[in-house]
mmCIF file of C-alpha atoms and ligand atoms in Angstrom:
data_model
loop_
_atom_site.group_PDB
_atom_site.id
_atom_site.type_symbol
_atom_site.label_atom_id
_atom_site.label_comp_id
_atom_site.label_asym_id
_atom_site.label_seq_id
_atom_site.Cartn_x
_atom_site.Cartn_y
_atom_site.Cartn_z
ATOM 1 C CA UNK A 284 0.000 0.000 0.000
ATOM 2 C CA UNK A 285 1.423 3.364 -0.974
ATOM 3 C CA UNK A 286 -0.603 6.488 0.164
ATOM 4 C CA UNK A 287 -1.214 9.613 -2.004
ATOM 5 C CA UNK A 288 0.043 11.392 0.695
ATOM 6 C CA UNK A 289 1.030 10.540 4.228
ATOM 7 C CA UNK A 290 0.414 13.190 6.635
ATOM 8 C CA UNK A 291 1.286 10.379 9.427
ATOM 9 C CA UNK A 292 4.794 9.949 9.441
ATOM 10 C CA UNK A 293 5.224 13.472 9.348
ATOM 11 C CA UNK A 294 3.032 13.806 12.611
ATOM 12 C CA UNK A 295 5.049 11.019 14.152
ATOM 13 C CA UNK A 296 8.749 13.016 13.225
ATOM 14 C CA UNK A 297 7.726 16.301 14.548
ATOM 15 C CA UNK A 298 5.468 15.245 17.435
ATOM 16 C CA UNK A 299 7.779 15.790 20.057
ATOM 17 C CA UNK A 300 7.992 19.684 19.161
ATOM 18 C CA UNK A 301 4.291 19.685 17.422
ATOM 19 C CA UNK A 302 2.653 18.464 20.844
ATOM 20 C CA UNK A 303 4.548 21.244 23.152
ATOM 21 C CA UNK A 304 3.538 24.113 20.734
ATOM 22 C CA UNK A 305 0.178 23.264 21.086
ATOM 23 C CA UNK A 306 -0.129 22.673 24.776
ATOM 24 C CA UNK A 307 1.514 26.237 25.119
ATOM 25 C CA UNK A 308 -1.473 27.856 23.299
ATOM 26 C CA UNK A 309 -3.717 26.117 25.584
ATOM 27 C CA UNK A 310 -2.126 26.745 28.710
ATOM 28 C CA UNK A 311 -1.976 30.287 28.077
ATOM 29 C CA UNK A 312 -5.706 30.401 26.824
ATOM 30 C CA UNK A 313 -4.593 32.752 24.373
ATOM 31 C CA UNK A 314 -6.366 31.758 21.542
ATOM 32 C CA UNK A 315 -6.972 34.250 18.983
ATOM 33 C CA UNK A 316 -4.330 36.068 17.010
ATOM 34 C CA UNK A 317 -1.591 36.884 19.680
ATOM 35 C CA UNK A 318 1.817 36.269 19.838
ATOM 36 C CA UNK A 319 2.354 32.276 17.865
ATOM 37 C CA UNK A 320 0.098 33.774 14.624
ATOM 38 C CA UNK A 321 2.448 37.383 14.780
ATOM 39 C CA UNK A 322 5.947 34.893 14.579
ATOM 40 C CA UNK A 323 4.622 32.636 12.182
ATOM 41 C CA UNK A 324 4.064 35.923 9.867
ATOM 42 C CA UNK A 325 7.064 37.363 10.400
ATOM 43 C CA UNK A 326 8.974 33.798 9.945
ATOM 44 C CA UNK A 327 6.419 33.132 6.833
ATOM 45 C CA UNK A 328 7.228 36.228 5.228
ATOM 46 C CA UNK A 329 10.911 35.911 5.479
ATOM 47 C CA UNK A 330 10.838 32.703 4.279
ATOM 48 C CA UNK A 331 9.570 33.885 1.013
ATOM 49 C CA UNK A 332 11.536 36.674 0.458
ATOM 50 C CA UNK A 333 8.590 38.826 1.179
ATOM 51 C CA UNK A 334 8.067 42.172 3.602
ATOM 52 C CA UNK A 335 4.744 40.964 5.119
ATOM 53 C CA UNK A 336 2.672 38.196 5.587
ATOM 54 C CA UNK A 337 -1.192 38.411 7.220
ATOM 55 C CA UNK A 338 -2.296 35.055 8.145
ATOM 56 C CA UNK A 339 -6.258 34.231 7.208
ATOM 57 C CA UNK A 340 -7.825 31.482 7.429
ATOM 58 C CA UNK A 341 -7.424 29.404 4.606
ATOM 59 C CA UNK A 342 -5.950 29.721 1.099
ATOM 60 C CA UNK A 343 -9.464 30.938 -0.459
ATOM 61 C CA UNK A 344 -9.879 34.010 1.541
ATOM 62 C CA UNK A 345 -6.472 34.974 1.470
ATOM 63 C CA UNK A 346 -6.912 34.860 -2.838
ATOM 64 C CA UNK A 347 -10.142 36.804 -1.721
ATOM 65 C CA UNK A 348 -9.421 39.240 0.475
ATOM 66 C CA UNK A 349 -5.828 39.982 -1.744
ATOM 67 C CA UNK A 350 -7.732 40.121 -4.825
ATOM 68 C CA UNK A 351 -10.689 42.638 -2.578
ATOM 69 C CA UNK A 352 -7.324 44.714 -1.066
ATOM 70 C CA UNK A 353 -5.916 45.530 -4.833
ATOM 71 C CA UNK A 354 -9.352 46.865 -5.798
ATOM 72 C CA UNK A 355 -11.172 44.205 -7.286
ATOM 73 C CA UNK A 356 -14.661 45.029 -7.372
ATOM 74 C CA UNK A 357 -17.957 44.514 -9.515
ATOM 75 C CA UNK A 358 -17.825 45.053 -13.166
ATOM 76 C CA UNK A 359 -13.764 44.037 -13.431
ATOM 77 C CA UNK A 360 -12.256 41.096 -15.007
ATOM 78 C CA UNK A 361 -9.228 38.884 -13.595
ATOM 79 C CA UNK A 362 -7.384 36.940 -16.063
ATOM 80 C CA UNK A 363 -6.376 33.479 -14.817
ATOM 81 C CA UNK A 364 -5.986 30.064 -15.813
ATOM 82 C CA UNK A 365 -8.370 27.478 -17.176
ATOM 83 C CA UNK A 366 -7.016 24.337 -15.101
ATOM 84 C CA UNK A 367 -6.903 25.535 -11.862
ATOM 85 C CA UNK A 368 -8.759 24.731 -8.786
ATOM 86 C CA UNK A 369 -11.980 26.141 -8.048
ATOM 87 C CA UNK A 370 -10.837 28.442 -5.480
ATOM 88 C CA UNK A 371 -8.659 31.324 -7.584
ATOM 89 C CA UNK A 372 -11.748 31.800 -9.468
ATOM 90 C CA UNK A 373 -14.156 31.980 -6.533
ATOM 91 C CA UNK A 374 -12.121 34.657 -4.873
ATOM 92 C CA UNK A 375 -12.623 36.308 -8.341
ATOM 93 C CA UNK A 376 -16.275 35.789 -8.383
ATOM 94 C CA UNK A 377 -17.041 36.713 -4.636
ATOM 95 C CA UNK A 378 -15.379 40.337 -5.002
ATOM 96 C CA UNK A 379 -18.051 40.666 -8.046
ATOM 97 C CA UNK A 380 -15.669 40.933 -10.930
ATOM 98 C CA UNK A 381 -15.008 38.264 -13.882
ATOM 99 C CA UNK A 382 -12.843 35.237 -14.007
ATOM 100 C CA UNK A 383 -11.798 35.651 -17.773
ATOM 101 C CA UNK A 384 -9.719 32.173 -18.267
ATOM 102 C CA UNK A 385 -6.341 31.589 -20.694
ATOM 103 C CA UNK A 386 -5.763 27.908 -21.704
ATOM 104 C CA UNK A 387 -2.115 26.535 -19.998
ATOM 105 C CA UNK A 388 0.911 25.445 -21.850
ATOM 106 C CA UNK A 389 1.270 21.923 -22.087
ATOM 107 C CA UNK A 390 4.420 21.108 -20.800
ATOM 108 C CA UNK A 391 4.653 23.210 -17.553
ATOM 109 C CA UNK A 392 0.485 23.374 -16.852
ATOM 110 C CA UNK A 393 0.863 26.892 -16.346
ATOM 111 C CA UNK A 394 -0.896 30.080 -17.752
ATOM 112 C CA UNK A 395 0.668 30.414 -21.148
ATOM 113 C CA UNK A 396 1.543 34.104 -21.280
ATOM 114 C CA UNK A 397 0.980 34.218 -25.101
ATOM 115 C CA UNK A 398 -2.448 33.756 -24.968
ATOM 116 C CA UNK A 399 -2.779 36.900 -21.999
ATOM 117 C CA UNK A 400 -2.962 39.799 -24.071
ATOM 118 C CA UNK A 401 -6.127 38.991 -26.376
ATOM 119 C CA UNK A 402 -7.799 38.840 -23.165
ATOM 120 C CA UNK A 403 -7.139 42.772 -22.234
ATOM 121 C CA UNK A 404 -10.173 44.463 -22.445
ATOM 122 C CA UNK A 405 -10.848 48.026 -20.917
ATOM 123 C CA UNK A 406 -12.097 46.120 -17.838
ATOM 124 C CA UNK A 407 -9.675 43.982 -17.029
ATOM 125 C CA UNK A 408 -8.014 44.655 -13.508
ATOM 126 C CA UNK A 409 -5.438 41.653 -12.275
ATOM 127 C CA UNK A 410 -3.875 38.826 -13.913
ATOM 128 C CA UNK A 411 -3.785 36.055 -11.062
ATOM 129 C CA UNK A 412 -1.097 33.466 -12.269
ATOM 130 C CA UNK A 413 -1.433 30.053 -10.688
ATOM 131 C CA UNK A 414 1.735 28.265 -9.912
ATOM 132 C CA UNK A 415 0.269 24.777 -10.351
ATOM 133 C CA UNK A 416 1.390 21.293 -9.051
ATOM 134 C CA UNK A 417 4.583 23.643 -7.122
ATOM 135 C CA UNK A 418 6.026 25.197 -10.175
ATOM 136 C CA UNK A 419 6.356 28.877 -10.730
ATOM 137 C CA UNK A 420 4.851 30.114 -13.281
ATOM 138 C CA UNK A 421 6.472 32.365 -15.923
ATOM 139 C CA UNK A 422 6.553 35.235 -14.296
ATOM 140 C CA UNK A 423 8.992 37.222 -16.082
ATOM 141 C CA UNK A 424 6.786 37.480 -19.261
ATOM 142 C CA UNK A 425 3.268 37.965 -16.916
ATOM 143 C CA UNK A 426 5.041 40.608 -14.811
ATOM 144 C CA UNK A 427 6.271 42.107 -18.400
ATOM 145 C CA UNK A 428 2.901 41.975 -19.962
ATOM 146 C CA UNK A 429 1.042 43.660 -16.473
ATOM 147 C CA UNK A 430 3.775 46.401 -16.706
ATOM 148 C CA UNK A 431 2.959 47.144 -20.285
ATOM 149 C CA UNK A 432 -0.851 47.458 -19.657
ATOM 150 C CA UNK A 433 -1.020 48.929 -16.227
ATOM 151 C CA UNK A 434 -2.492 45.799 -14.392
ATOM 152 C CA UNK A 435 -1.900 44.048 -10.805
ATOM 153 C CA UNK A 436 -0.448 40.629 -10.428
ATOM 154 C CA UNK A 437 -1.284 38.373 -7.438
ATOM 155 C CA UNK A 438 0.083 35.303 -7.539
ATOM 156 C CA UNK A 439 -2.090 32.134 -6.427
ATOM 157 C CA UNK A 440 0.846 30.361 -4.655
ATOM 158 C CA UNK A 441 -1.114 27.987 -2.716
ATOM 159 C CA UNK A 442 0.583 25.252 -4.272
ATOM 160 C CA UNK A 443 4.099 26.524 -4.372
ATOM 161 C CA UNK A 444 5.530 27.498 -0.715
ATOM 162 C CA UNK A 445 9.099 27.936 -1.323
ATOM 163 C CA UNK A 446 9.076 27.627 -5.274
ATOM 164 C CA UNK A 447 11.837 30.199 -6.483
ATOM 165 C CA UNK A 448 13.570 31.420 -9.466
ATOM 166 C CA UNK A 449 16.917 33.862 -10.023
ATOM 167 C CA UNK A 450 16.720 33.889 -6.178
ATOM 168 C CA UNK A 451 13.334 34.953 -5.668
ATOM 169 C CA UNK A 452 10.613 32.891 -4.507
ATOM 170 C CA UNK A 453 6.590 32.517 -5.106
ATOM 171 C CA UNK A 454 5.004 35.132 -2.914
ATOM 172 C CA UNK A 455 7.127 37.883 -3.781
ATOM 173 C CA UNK A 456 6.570 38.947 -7.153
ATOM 174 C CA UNK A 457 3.267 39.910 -7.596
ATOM 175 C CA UNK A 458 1.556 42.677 -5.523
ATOM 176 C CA UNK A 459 0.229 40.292 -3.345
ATOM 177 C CA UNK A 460 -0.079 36.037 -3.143
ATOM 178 C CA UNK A 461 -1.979 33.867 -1.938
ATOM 179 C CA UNK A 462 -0.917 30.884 -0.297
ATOM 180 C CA UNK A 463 -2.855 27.791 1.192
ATOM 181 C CA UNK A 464 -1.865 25.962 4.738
ATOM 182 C CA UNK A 465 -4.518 23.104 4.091
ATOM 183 C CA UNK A 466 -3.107 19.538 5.544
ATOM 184 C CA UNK A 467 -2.496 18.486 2.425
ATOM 185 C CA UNK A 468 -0.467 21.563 1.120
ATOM 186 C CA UNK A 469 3.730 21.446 1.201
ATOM 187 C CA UNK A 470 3.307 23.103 4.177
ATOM 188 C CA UNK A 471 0.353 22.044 5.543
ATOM 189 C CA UNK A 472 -1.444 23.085 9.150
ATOM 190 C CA UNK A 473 -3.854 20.859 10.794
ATOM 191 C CA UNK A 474 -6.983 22.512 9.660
ATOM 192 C CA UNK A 475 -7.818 25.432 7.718
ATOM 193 C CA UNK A 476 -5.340 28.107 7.093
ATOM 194 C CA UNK A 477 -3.836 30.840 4.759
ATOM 195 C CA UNK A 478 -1.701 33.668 4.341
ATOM 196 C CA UNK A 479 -1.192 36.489 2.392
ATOM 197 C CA UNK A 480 2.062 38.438 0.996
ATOM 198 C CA UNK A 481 3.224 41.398 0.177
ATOM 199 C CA UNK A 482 5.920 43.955 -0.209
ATOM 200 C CA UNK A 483 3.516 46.843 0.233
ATOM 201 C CA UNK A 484 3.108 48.381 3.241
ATOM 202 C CA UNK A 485 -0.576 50.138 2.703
ATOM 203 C CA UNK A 486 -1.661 46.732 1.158
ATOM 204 C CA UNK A 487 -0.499 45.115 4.344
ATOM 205 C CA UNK A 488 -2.433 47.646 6.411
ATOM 206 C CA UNK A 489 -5.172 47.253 4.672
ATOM 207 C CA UNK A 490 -4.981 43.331 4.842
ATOM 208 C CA UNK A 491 -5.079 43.307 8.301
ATOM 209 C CA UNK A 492 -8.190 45.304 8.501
ATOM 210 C CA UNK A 493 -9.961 43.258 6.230
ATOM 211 C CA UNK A 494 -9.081 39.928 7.830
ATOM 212 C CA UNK A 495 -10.255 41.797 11.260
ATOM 213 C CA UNK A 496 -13.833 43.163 10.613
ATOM 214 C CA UNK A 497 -12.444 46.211 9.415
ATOM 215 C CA UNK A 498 -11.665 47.666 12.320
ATOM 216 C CA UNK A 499 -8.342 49.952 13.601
ATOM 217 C CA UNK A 500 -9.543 50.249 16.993
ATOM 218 C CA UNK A 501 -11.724 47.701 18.707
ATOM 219 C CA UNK A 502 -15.293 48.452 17.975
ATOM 220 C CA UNK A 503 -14.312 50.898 16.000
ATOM 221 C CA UNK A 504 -15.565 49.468 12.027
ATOM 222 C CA UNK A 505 -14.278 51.441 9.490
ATOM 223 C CA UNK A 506 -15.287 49.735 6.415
ATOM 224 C CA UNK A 507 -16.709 46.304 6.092
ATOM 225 C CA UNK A 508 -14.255 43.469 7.581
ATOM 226 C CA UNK A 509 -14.161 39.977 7.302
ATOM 227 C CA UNK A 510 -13.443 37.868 10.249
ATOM 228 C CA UNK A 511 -10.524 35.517 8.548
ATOM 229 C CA UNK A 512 -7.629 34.838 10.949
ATOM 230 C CA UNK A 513 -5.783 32.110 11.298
ATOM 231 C CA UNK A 514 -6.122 29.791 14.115
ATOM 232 C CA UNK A 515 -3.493 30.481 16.912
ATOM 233 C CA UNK A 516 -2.764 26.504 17.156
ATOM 234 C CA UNK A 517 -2.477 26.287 13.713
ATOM 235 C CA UNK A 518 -0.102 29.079 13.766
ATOM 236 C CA UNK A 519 1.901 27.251 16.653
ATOM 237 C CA UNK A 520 2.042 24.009 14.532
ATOM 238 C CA UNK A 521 3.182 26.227 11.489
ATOM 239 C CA UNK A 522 5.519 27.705 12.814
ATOM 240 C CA UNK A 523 7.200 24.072 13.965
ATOM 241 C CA UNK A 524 6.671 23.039 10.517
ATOM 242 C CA UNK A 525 8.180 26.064 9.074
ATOM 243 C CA UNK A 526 11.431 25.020 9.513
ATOM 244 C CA UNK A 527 11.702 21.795 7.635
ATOM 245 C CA UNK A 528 9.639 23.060 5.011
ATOM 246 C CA UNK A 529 12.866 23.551 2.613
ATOM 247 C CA UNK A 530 14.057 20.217 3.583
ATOM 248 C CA UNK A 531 10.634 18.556 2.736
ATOM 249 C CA UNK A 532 10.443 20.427 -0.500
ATOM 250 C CA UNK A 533 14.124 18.960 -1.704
ATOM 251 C CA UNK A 534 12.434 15.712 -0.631
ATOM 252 C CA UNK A 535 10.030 16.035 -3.430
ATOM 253 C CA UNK A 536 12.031 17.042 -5.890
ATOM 254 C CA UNK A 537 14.680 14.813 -5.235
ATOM 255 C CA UNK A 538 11.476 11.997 -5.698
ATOM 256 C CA UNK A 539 10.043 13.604 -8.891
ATOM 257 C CA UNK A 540 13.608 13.283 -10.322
ATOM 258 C CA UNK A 541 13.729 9.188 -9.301
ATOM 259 C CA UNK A 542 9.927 9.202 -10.971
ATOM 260 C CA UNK A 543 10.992 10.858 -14.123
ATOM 261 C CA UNK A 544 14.185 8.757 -14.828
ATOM 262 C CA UNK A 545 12.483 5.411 -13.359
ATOM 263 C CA UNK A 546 9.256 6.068 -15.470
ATOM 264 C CA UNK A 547 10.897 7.336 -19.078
ATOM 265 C CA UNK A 548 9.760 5.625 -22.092
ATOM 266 C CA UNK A 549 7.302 3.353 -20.101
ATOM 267 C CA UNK A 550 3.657 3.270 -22.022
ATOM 268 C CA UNK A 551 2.975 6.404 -23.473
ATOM 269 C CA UNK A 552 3.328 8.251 -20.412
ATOM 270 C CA UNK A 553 4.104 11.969 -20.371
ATOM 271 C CA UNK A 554 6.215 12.615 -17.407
ATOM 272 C CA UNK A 555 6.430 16.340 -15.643
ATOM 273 C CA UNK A 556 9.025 18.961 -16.601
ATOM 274 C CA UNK A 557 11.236 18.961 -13.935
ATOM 275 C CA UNK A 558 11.479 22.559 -14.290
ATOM 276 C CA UNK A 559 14.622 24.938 -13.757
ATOM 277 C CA UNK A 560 16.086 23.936 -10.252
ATOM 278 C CA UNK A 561 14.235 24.975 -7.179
ATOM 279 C CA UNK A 562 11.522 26.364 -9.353
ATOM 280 C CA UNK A 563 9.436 23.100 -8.959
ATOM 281 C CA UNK A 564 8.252 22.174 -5.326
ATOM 282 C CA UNK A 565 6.388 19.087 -6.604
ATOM 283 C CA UNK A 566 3.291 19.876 -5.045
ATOM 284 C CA UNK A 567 2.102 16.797 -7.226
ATOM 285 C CA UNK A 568 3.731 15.062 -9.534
ATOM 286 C CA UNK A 569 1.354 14.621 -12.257
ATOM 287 C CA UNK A 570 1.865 12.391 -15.758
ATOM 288 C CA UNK A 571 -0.361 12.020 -18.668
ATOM 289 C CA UNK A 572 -1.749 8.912 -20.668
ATOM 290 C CA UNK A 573 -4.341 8.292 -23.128
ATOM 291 C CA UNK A 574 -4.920 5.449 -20.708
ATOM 292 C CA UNK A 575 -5.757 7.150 -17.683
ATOM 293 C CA UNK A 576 -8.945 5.289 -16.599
ATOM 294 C CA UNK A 577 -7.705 1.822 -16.673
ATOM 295 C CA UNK A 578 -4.628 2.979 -15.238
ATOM 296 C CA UNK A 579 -6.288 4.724 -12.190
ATOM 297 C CA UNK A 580 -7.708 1.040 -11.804
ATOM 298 C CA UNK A 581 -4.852 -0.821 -12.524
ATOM 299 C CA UNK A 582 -2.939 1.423 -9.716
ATOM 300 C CA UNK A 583 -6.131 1.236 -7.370
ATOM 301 C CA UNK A 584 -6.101 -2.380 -7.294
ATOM 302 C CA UNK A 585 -2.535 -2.819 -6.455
ATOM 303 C CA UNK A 586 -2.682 -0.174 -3.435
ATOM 304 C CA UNK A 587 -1.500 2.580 -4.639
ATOM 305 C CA UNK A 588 -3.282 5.917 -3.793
ATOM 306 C CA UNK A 589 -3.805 8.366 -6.660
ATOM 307 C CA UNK A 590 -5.793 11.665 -7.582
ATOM 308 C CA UNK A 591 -6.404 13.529 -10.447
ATOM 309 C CA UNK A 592 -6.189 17.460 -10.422
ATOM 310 C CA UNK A 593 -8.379 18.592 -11.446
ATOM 311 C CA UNK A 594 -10.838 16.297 -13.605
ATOM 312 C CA UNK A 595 -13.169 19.369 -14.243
ATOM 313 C CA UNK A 596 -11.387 22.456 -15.755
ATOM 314 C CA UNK A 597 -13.266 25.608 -14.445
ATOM 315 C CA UNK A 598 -14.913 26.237 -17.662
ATOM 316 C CA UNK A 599 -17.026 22.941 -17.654
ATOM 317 C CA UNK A 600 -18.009 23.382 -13.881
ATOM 318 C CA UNK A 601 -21.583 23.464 -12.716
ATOM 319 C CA UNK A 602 -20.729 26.822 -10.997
ATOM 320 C CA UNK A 603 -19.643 28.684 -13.948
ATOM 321 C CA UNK A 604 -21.974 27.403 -16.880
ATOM 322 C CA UNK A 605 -23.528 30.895 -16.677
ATOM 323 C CA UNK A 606 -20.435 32.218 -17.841
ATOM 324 C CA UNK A 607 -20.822 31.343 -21.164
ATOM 325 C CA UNK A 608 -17.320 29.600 -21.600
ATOM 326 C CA UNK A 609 -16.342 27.868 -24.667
ATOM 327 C CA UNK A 610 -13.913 25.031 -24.021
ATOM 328 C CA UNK A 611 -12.527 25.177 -27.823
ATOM 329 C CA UNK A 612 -10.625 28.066 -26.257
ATOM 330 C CA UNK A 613 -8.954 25.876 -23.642
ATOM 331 C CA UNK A 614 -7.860 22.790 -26.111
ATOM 332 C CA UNK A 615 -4.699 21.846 -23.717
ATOM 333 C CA UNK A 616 -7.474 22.078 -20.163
ATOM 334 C CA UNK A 617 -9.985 20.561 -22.251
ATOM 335 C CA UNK A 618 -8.012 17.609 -23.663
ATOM 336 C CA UNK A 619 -5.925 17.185 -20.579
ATOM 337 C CA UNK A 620 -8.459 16.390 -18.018
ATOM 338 C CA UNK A 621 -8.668 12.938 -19.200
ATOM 339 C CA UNK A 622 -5.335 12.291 -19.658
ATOM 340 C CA UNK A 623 -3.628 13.994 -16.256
ATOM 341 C CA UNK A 624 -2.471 11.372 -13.160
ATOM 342 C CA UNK A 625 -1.261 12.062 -9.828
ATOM 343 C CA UNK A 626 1.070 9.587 -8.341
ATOM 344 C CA UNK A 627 2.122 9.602 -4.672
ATOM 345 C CA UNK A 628 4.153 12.438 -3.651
ATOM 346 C CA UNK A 629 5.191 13.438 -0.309
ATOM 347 C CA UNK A 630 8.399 14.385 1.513
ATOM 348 C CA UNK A 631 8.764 11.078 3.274
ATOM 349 C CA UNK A 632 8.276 8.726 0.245
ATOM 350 C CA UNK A 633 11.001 6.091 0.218
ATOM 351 C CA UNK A 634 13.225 4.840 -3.006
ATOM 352 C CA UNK A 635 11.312 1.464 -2.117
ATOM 353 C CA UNK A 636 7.649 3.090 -2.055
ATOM 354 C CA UNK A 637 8.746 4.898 -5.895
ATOM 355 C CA UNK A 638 9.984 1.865 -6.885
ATOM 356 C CA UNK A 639 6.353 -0.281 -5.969
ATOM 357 C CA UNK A 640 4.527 2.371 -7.839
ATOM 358 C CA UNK A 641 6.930 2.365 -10.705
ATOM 359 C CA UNK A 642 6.592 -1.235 -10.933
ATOM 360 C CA UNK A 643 2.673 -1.116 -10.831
ATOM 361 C CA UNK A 644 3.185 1.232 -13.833
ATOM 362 C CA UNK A 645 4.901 -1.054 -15.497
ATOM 363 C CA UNK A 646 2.706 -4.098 -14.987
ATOM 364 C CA UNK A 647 -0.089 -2.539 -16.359
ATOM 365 C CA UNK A 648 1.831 -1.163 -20.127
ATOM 366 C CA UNK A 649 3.179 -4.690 -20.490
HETATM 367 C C1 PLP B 97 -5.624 24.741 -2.136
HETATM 368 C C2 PLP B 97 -5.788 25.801 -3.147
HETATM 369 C C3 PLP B 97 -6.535 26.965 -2.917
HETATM 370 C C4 PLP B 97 -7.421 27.162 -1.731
HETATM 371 O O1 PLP B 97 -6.898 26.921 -0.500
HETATM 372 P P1 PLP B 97 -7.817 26.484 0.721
HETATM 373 O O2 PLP B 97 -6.888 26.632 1.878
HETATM 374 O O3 PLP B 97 -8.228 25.065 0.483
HETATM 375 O O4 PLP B 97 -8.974 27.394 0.815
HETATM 376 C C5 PLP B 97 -6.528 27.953 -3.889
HETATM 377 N N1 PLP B 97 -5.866 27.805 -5.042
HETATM 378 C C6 PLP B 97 -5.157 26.692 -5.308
HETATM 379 C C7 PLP B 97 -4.426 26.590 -6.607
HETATM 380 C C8 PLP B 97 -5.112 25.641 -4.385
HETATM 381 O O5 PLP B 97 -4.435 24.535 -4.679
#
């Protein structure tokens, strides 16, 4: 049996300082915001080469309450990607404006920046680049391309903690990011959580209003808030986590290497581009075959746990048919869906566990 992920042995390695930080929230009954949530930040932020970090409550309302703190509003349009998950366009959608979607490229499953600028219109406010599966996306050419027409980035790094390129790492490009601290995530809390970056100092401000029902002064409501903060256990447990997060995302990289050369030539699978180093946090490590059905059996059967992300691009979802999409704009999203597969990935994954998956592979092209 090989798990998709195994949030387990992690628990087991780090319960000895995990357990502690906990207890010390409860003993001193501190448990909203306070001091654990205000290091975590600060160690967060520096982490990713960013000036501030608010915590919030999970990865969705930080994408939210960025977009909402840039000026998103009613009547604007957000250029993003067409294979994402659900959540970068609902933080779109809740601040009233438009998710207008660009197919991906097919060999990094990022937002081809080619296909951004015939999406411009007069309305168009943010591009939100999605660094999917843990690799950056190309933000040299999106950060060129917002320049050129005036509009905001925010990056949707909830996949990519620690993903960096020429020395500069997802979270700190854009105006603002996102990022997601969901138990599954590369750095993962043990609940709901989220955080926001930035290197502006009014955004910050403003961020921490938001995520506090909008008020400077207790009682005092300025504007309409939010209440999004992130737990004070979770931030304790963060914090602990924090620290091996670099070493965990080597881990994965180091396996996604093993995967690629174990896995070459085998069937007709399409293995992931590893990506320029340290760019690639292997998030998931996702292939492609025309034969993903029977292989998502075959692989079932012999124990090994495996996901697909995401089998509905966001222009076929029930939530967005009023939008009018037409998935011949999206041919890589559209043809991709039944094709993508993603095989255990997780810090702790052994030689031995890649090799049993590898060899299930193989069994089933023979
Ligand atoms: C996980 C995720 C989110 C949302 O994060 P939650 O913490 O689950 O709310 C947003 N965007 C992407 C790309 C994600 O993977």
């Amino acid at each position: 049996m090989i798990p998709f992920v195994d949030l387990q042995s992690q628990y087991k390695a780090l319960k000895k300082e995990i357990d502690p930080a906990v207890e010390a929230v409860m003993t001193q009954c501190n448990f909203i915001l306070g001091q654990p949530v205000a290091e975590f930040e600060k160690a967060f932020a520096a982490f990713c080469g960013a000036k501030y970090c608010v915590a919030v409550a999970s990865g969705t309302d930080a994408m939210f309450l960025a977009l909402k703190a840039v000026g998103v509003g009613p009547g604007d349009e957000v250029i993003t990607v067409a294979n994402t998950f659900v959540a970068t366009t609902l933080a779109v959608t809740y601040n009233g404006a438009k998710p207008v979607l660009v197919d991906h490229d097919a060999k990094s499953y990022n937002l081809d920046p080619k296909l951004i600028e015939k999406k411009i219109t007069k309305k168009t406010k943010a591009i939100v680049p999605v660094h999917l599966y843990g690799q950056l996306a190309d933000m040299d050419a999106i950060l060129g391309i917002a320049k050129k027409h005036g509009l905001t980035v925010v990056e949707d790094a909830c996949q990519a903690h620690g993903a960096e390129r020429g020395g500069k790492r997802a979270g700190s490009f854009g105006a603002a990011a996102g990022f997601s601290f969901y138990p599954g995530k590369n750095l993962g809390a043990y609940g709901d959580g989220g955080g926001i970056t930035t290197n502006d100092e009014a955004l910050y401000n403003q961020l921490v209003l938001l995520r506090g029902y909008g008020s400077p002064k207790k009682y005092h409501h300025e504007f309409i808030g939010y209440n999004s903060r992130l737990d004070t256990m979770q931030a304790a447990i963060l914090k602990v986590k924090l620290a091996y997060l670099d070493g965990w995302n080597q881990a994965r990289a180091k396996a996604a290497g093993l995967y690629n050369q174990k896995l070459k030539g085998v069937g007709d699978l399409v293995c992931p581009d590893l990506g320029d180093p340290k760019s690639h946090i292997f998030h998931l490590y996702v292939v492609r075959t025309q034969q993903r059905e029977a292989l998502m059996k075959h692989l079932g059967e012999r124990g090994v746990g495996v996901g697909i992300h995401y089998p509905i691009p966001i222009f076929r979802l029930g939530a967005y048919q009023d939008q009018n999409y037409d998935p011949a704009e999206f041919p890589n999203a559209d043809l991709f869906k039944d094709q993508i597969l993603s095989l255990p990935m997780f810090p702790e994954i052994t030689e031995a566990q890649i090799n049993e998956v590898v060899g299930a592979v193989k069994d089933f092209f023979k």
